[in-house]
Coordinates of C-alpha atoms and ligand atoms in Angstrom, one line a residue:
X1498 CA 31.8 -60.7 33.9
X1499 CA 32.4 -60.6 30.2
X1500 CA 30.5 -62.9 28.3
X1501 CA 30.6 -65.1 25.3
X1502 CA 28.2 -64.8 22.8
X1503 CA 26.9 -66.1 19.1
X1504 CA 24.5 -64.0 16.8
X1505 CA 20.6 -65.7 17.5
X1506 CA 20.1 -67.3 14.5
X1507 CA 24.0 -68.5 14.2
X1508 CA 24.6 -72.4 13.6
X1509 CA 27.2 -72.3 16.0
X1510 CA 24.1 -71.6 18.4
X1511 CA 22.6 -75.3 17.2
X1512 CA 23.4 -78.7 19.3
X1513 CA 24.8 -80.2 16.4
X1514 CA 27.6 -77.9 16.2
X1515 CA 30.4 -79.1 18.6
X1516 CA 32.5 -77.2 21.2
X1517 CA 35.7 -78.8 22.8
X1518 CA 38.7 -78.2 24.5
X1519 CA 41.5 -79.2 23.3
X1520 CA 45.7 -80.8 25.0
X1521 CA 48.7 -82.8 23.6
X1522 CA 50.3 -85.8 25.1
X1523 CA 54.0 -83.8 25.5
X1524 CA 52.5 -81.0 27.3
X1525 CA 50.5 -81.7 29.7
X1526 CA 51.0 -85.7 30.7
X1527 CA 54.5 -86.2 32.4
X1528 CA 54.9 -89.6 33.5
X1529 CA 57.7 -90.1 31.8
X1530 CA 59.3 -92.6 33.6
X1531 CA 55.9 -95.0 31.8
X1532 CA 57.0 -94.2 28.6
X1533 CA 59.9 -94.7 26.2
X1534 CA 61.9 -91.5 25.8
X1535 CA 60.9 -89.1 22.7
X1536 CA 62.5 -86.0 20.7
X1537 CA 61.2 -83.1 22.7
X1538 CA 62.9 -85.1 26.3
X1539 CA 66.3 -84.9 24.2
X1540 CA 65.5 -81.3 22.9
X1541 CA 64.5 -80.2 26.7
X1542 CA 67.9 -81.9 27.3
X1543 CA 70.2 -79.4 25.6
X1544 CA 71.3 -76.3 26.3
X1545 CA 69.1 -73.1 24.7
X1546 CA 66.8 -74.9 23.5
X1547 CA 63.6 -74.2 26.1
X1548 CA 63.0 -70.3 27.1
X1549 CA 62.8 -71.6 30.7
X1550 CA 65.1 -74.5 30.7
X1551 CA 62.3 -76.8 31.6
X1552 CA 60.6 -80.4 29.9
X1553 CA 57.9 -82.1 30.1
X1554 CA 59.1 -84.5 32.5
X1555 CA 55.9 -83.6 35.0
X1556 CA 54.2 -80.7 32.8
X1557 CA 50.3 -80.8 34.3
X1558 CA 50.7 -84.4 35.9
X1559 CA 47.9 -85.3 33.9
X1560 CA 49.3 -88.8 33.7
X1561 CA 48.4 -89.1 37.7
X1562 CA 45.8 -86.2 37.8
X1563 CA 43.3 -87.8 34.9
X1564 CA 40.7 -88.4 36.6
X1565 CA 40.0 -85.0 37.8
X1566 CA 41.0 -83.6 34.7
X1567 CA 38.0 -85.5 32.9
X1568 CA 35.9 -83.8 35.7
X1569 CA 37.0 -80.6 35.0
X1570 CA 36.4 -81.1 31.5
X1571 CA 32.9 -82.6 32.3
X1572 CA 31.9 -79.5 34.4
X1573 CA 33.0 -77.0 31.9
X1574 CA 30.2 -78.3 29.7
X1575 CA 31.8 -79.2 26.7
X1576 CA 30.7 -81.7 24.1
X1577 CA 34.4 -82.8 22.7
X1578 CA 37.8 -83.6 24.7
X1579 CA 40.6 -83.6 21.7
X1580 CA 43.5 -85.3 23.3
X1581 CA 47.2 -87.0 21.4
X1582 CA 48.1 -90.5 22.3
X1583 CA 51.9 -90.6 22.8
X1584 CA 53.3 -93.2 20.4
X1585 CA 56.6 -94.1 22.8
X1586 CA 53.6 -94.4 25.7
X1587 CA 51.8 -97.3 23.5
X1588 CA 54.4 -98.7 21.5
X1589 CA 57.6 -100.6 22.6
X1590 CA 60.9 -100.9 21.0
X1591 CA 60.4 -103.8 19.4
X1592 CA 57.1 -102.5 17.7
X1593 CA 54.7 -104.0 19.7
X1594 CA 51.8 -102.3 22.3
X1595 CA 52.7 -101.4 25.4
X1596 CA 49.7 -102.9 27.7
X1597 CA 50.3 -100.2 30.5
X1598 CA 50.3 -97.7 28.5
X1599 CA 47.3 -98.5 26.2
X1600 CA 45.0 -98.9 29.6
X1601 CA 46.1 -95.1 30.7
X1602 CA 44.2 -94.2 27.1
X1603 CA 41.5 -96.8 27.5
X1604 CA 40.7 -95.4 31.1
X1605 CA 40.5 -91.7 30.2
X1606 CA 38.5 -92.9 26.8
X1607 CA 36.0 -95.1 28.6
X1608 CA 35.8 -92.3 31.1
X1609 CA 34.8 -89.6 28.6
X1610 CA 32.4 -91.8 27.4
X1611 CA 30.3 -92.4 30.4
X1612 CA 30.3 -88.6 30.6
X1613 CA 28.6 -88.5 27.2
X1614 CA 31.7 -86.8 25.9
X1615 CA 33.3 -87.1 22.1
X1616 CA 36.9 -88.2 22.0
X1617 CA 38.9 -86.5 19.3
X1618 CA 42.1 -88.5 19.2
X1619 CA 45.2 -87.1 17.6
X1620 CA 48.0 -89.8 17.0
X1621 CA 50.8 -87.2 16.5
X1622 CA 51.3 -84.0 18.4
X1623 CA 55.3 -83.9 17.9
X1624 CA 56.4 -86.9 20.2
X1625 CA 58.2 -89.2 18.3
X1626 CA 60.0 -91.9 20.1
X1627 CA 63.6 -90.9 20.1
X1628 CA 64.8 -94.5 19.3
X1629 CA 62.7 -93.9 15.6
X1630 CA 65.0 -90.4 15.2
X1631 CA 68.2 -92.3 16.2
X1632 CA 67.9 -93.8 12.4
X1633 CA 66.6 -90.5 10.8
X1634 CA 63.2 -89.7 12.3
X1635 CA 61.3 -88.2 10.0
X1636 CA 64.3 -88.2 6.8
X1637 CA 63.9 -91.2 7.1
X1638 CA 61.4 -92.8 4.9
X1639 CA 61.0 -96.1 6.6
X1640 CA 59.3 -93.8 9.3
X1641 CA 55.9 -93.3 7.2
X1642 CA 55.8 -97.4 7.5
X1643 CA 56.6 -97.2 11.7
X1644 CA 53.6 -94.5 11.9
X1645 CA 51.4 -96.5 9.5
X1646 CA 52.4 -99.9 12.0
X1647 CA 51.8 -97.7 15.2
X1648 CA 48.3 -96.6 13.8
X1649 CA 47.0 -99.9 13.1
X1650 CA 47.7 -101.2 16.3
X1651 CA 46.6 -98.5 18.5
X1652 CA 43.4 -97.9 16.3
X1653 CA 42.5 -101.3 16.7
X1654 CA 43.1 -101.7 20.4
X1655 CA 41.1 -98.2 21.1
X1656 CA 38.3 -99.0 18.4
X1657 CA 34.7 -98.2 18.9
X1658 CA 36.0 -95.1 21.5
X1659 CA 36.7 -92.5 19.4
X1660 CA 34.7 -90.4 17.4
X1661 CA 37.3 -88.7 15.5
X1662 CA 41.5 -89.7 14.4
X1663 CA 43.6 -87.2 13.0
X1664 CA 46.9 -89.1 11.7
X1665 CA 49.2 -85.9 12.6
X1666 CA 48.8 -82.3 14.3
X1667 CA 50.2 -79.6 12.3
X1668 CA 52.9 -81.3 9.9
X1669 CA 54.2 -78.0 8.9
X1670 CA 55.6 -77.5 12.7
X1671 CA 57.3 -80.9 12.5
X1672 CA 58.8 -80.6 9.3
X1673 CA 59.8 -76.4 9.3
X1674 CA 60.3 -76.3 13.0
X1675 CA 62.2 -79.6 13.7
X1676 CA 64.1 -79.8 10.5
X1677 CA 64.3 -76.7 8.8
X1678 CA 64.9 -74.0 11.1
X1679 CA 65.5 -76.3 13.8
X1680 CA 63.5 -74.4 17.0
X1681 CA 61.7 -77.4 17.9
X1682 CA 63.2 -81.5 18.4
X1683 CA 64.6 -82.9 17.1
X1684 CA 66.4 -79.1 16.0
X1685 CA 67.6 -79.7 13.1
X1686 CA 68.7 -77.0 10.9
X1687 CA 69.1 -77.0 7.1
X1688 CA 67.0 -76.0 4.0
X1689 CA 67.4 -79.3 2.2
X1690 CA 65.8 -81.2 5.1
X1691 CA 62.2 -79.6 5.5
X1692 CA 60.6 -81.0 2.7
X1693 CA 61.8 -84.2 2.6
X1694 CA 60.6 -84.1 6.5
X1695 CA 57.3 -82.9 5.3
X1696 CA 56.7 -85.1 2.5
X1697 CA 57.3 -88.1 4.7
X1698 CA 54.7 -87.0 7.2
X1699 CA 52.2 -86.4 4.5
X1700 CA 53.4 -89.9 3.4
X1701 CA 52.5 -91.5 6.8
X1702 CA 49.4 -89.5 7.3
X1703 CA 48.3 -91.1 3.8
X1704 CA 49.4 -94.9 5.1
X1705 CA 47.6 -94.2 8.2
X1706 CA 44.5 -93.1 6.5
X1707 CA 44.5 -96.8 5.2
X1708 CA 44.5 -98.6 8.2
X1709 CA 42.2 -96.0 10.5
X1710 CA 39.9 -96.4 7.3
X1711 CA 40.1 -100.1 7.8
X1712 CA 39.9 -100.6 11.6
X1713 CA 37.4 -97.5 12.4
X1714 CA 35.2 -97.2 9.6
X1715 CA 32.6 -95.2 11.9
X1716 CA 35.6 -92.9 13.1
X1717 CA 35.8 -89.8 11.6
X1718 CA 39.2 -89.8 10.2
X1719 CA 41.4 -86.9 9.0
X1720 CA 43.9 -84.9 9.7
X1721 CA 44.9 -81.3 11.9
X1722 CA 46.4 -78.7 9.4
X1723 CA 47.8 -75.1 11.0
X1724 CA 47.2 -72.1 8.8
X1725 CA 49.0 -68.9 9.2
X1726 CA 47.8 -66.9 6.5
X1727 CA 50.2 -64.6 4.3
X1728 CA 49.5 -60.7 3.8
X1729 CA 51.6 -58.6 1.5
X1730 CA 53.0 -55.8 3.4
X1731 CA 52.4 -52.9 0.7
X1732 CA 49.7 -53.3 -2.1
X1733 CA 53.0 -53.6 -4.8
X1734 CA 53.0 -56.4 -6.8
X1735 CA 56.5 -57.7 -5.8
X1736 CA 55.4 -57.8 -2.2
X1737 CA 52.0 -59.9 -3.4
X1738 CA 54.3 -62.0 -5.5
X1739 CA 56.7 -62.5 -1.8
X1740 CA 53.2 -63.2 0.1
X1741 CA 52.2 -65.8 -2.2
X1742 CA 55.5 -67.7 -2.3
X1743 CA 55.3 -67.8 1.5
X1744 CA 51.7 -69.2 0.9
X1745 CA 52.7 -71.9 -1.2
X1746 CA 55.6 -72.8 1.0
X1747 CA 54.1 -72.7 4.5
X1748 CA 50.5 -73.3 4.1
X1749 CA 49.2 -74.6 1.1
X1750 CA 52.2 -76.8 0.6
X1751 CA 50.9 -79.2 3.4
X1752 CA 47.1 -78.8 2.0
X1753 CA 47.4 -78.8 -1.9
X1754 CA 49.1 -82.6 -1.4
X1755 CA 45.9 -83.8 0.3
X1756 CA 43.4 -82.6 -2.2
X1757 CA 45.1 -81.6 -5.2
X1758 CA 47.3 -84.7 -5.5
X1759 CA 50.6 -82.6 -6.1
X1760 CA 52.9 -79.7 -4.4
X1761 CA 52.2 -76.1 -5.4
X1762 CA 54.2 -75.0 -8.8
X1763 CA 56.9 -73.3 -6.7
X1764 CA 58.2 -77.1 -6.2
X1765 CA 59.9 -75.9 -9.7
X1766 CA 62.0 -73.3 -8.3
X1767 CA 63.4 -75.2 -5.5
X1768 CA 66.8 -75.8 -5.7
X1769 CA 67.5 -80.4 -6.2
X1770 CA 69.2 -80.9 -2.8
X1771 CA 66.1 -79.7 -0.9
X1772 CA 63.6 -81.7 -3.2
X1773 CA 61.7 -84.3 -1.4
X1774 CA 62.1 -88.0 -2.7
X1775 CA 58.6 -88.3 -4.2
X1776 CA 57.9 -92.3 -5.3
X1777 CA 55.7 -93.7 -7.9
X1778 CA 52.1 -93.7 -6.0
X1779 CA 53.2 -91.3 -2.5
X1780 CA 50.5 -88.5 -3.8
X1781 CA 47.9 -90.9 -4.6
X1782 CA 48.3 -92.3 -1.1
X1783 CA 48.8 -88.6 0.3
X1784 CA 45.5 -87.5 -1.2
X1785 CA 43.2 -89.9 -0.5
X1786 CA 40.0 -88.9 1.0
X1787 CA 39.5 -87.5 4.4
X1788 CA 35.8 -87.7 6.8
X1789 CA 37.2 -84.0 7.7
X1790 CA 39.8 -81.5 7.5
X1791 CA 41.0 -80.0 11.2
X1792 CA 42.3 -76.5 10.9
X1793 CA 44.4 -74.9 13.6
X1794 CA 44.4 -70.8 13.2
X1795 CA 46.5 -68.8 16.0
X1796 CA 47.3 -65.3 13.8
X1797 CA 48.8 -64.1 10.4
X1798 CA 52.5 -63.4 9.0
X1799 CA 53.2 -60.2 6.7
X1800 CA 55.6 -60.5 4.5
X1801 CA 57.5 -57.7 1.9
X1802 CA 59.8 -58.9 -1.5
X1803 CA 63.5 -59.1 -0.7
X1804 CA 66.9 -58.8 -2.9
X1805 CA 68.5 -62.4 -1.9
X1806 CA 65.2 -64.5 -0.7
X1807 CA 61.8 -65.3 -2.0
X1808 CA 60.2 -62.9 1.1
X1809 CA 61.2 -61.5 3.9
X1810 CA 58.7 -61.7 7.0
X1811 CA 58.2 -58.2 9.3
X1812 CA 57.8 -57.9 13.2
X1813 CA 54.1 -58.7 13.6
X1814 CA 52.1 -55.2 14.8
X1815 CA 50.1 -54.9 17.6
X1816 CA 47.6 -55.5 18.9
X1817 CA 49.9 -58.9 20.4
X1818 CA 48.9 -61.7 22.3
X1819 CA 52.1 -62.3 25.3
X1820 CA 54.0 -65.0 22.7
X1821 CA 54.1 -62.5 20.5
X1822 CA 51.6 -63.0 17.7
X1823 CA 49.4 -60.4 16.3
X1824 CA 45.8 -60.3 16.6
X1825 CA 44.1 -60.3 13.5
X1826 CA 40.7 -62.2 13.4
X1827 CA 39.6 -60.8 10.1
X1828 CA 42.3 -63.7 8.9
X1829 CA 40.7 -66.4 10.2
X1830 CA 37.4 -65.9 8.0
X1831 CA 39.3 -64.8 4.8
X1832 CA 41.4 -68.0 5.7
X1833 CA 38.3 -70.4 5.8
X1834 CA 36.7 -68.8 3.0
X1835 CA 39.4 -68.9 0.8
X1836 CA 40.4 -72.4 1.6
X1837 CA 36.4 -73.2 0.9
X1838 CA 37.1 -71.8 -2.5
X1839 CA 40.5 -73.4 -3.4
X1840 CA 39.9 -76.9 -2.8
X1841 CA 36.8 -79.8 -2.5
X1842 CA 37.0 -79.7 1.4
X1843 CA 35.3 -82.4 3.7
X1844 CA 33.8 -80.9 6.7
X1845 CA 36.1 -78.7 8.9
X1846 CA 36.3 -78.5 12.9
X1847 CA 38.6 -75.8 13.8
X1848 CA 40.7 -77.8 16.4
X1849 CA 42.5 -74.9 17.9
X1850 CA 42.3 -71.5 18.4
X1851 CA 43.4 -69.6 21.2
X1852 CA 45.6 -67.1 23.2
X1853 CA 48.8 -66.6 25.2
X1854 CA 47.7 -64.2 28.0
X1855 CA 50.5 -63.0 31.0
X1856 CA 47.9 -64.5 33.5
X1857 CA 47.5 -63.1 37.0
X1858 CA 46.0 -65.3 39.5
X1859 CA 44.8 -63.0 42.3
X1860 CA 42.3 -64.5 45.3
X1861 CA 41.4 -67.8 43.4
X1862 CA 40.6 -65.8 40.3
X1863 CA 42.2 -65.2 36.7
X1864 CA 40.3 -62.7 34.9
X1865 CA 41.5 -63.0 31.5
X1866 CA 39.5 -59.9 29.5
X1867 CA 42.2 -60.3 26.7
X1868 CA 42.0 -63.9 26.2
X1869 CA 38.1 -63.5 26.4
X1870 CA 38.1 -60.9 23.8
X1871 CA 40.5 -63.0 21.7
X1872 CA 38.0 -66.1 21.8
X1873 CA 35.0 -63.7 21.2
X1874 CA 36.4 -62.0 17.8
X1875 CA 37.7 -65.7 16.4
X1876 CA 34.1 -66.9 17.0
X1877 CA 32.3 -63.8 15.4
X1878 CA 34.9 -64.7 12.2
X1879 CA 34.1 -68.7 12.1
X1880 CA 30.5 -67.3 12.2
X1881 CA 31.1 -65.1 9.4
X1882 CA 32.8 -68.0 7.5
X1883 CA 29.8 -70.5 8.5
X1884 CA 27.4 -67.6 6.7
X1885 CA 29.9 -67.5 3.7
X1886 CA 29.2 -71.2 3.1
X1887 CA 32.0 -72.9 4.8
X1888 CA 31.0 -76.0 5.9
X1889 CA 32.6 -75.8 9.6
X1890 CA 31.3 -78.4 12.1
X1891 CA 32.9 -77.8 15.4
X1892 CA 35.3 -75.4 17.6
X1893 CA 38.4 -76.5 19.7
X1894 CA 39.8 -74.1 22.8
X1895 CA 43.2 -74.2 22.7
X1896 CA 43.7 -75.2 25.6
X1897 CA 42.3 -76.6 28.5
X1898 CA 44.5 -75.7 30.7
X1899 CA 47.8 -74.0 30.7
X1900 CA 50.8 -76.5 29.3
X1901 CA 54.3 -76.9 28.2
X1902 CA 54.6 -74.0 25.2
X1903 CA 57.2 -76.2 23.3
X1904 CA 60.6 -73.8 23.0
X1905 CA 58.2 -71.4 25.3
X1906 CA 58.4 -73.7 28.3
X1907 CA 56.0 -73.1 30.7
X1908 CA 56.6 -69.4 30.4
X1909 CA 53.0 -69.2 28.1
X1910 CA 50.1 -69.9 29.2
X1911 CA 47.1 -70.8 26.6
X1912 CA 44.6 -72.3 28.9
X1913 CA 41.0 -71.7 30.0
X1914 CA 42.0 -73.0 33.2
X1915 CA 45.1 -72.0 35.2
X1916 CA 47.5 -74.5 36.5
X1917 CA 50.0 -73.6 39.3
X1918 CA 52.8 -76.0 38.4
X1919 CA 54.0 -75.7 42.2
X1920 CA 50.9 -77.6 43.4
X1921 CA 49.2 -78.8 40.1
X1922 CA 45.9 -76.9 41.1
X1923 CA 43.8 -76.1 38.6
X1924 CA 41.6 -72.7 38.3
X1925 CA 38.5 -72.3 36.0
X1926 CA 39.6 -68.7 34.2
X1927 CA 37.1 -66.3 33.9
X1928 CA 37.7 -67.5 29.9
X1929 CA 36.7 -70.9 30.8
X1930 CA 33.7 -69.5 32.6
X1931 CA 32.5 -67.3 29.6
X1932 CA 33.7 -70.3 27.3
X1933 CA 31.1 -72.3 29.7
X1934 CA 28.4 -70.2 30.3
X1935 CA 28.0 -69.8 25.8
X1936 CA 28.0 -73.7 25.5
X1937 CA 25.1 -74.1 28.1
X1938 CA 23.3 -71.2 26.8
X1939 CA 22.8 -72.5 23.0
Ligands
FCB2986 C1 50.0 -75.1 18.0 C2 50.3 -76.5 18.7 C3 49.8 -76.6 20.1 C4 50.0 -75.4 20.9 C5 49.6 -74.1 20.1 C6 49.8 -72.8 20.9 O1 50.9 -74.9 17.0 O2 49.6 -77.5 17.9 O3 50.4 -77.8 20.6 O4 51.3 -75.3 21.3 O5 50.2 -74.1 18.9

């Protein structure tokens, strides 16, 4: 069997350093008949919209199946479970908690805990209640205030359980995806509408920092960046001048806010309508300080200069994991370093990182060299980083167990563990094994 393994005299080889696996709310829970309905049911809902037509309606059944979930995750080994709380689970329409749905959290949180296992609680991975997107979701600034009112409550009623909050997963993805280019809910399409989307979310990250800050003092509260790093196509200085503009506009427009207080300088050369509506005080909330900085690293984008846009982004080369994204690990240290170097960063835990593999499962087995080979390079490179003086505490599997790939339906599977959606079994991969067999070996 392939194995895992860390240099001898690596930190990532100490106790202190933590190793988790990590799901969302959307894509593995189902139960949605418990819950009030939210953007990605009304996405799944339309025509063209999933790969295979599906939603997360039942996804992994975790909402029934959490119990043996928790065991799964117990007998992999791990130290951390990083899991979302769906907001239209908790929260009613009129604002207030939603009892039922609370105890589903409290059950799995006061499970994890008897199993000596650190919750890592994310209040937003993508599900926002569709009623809250009926008056603008997130173009709507008055959204910020519903997040802010949503992490107070739920932060208070799940107090003393978790170990760490992030406000939101991956704002770029929200903002871009949703309301930008429109391949992820609520799909809207439209240059003027991503930033104004994005600054919003920053906004509510900020107001939610205030009252996680306040109820949770001993939580570690923060939030979950993703980081896909830009490379110039040729060595020409117009194509490092079209890498860097996509830098500023994908990735270090959702960091600089946090710890710089401001956008990057290309905020100057975009165009009014698709300026975001930036009030008195929104940066000083947006950049207040954060217990630790999550950062979520899949591959890189390559990018040359082009006539009529800022850049223009080529076909990723191989070598390709099955969703299509190159495999480049040499990014992910160069990433962390350089992030290390360009701002005052809290501590980081790298809260996902993982691979889309065309899984076979052949007599009870899934021997998944690629996705094993994947998760050994990425480690060697947070190593490297960790050597380079970057101040990383802990390492995320994305994910436990195959899930609901967003506009990829259940056609991509990310997990250590296989699910067969027919019966909801679940398989330890050979991944998960190897994944395993490194955390027990330290
Ligand atoms: C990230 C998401 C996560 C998962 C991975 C593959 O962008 O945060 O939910 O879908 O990609």
């Amino acid at each position: 069997m392939a194995k895992l393994s860390l240099p001898a005299n690596s930190k990532m080889r100490s106790n202190e350093f933590i190793y988790g696996v990590a799901t969302a709310s959307f894509q593995i829970e189902g139960g949605v008949n418990k819950r009030l309905p939210c953007i990605w049911d009304t996405f799944c809902a339309q025509k063209n919209t999933i790969a295979d037509n599906s939603n997360g309606d039942i996804a992994c059944d975790h909402f029934n199946q959490w119990q043996s979930d928790i065991e799964l995750i117990d007998s992999l080994g791990v130290d951390a479970y990083r899991l979302s709380i769906s907001w239209p689970r908790v929260i009613n329409k009129s604002g207030e908690l939603n009892q039922e749905g609370v105890d589903f959290y409290l059950n799995i949180l006061n499970s994890l805990a008897q199993k000596n296992i650190k919750a890592f609680v994310t209040l937003y991975h993508w599900d926002l209640p569709q009623h809250i997107e009926d008056n603008g979701g997130w173009l709507n600034r008055d959204t910020a205030y519903l997040f802010r009112d949503y992490a107070d409550k739920i932060s208070a009623a799940l107090k003393g359980k978790v170990y760490s909050f992030a406000t939101l997963n991956e704002p770029f993805c929200s903002a871009y995806l949703g309301y930008e280019v429109g391949v992820h809910a609520p799909g809207i399409k439209g240059k003027e509408y991503g930033k104004k989307a994005a600054h919003h979310l920053l906004l509510a990250h900020g107001l939610a920092m205030q009252v996680l800050n306040k109820n949770c003092p001993d939580s570690k509260n923060g939030i979950v960046l993703n980081f896909t790093p830009c490379y110039p196509e040729t060595n020409s200085s117009i194509d490092a001048k079209a890498a860097s503009y996509a830098d500023d506009y994908f990735n270090q427009w959702y960091i600089k806010p946090l710890f710089d207080g401001q956008y990057p300088d290309i905020i100057n050369q975009i165009p009014d309508e698709q300026q975001p509506a930036i009030h008195d005080g929104d940066m000083d909330i947006i950049s207040a300080p954060l217990d630790f900085l999550g950062v979520n690293f899949y591959t890189r984008a390559i990018y040359r200069a082009d006539k009529h846009e800022h850049f223009f982004q080529i076909a990723p080369p191989e070598p390709r994991t099955d969703i299509g994204w190159e495999i480049y690990p040499k990014a992910f240290s160069e990433l962390l370093v350089s992030l290390h170097n360009t701002y005052s960063l809290p501590p980081i835990f790298i809260t996902e990182n993982g691979a889309a593999i065309d899984d076979k499962i052949e007599q009870d087995q899934v021997n998944d060299i690629d996705r094993i080979n994947y998760y050994q390079a990425h480690l060697t490179e947070v190593n490297n980083a960790i050597e380079s003086g970057v101040n990383i505490k802990g390492y995320f599997a994305w994910s436990l167990m195959d899930n609901f790939e967003w506009a990829e339906g259940y056609s991509k599977r990310f997990g250590i563990v296989y699910v067969d959606y027919i019966t909801q079994q679940r398989t330890v991969k050979q991944s998960g094994i190897s994944y395993s067999a490194m955390i027990s070996q330290r």
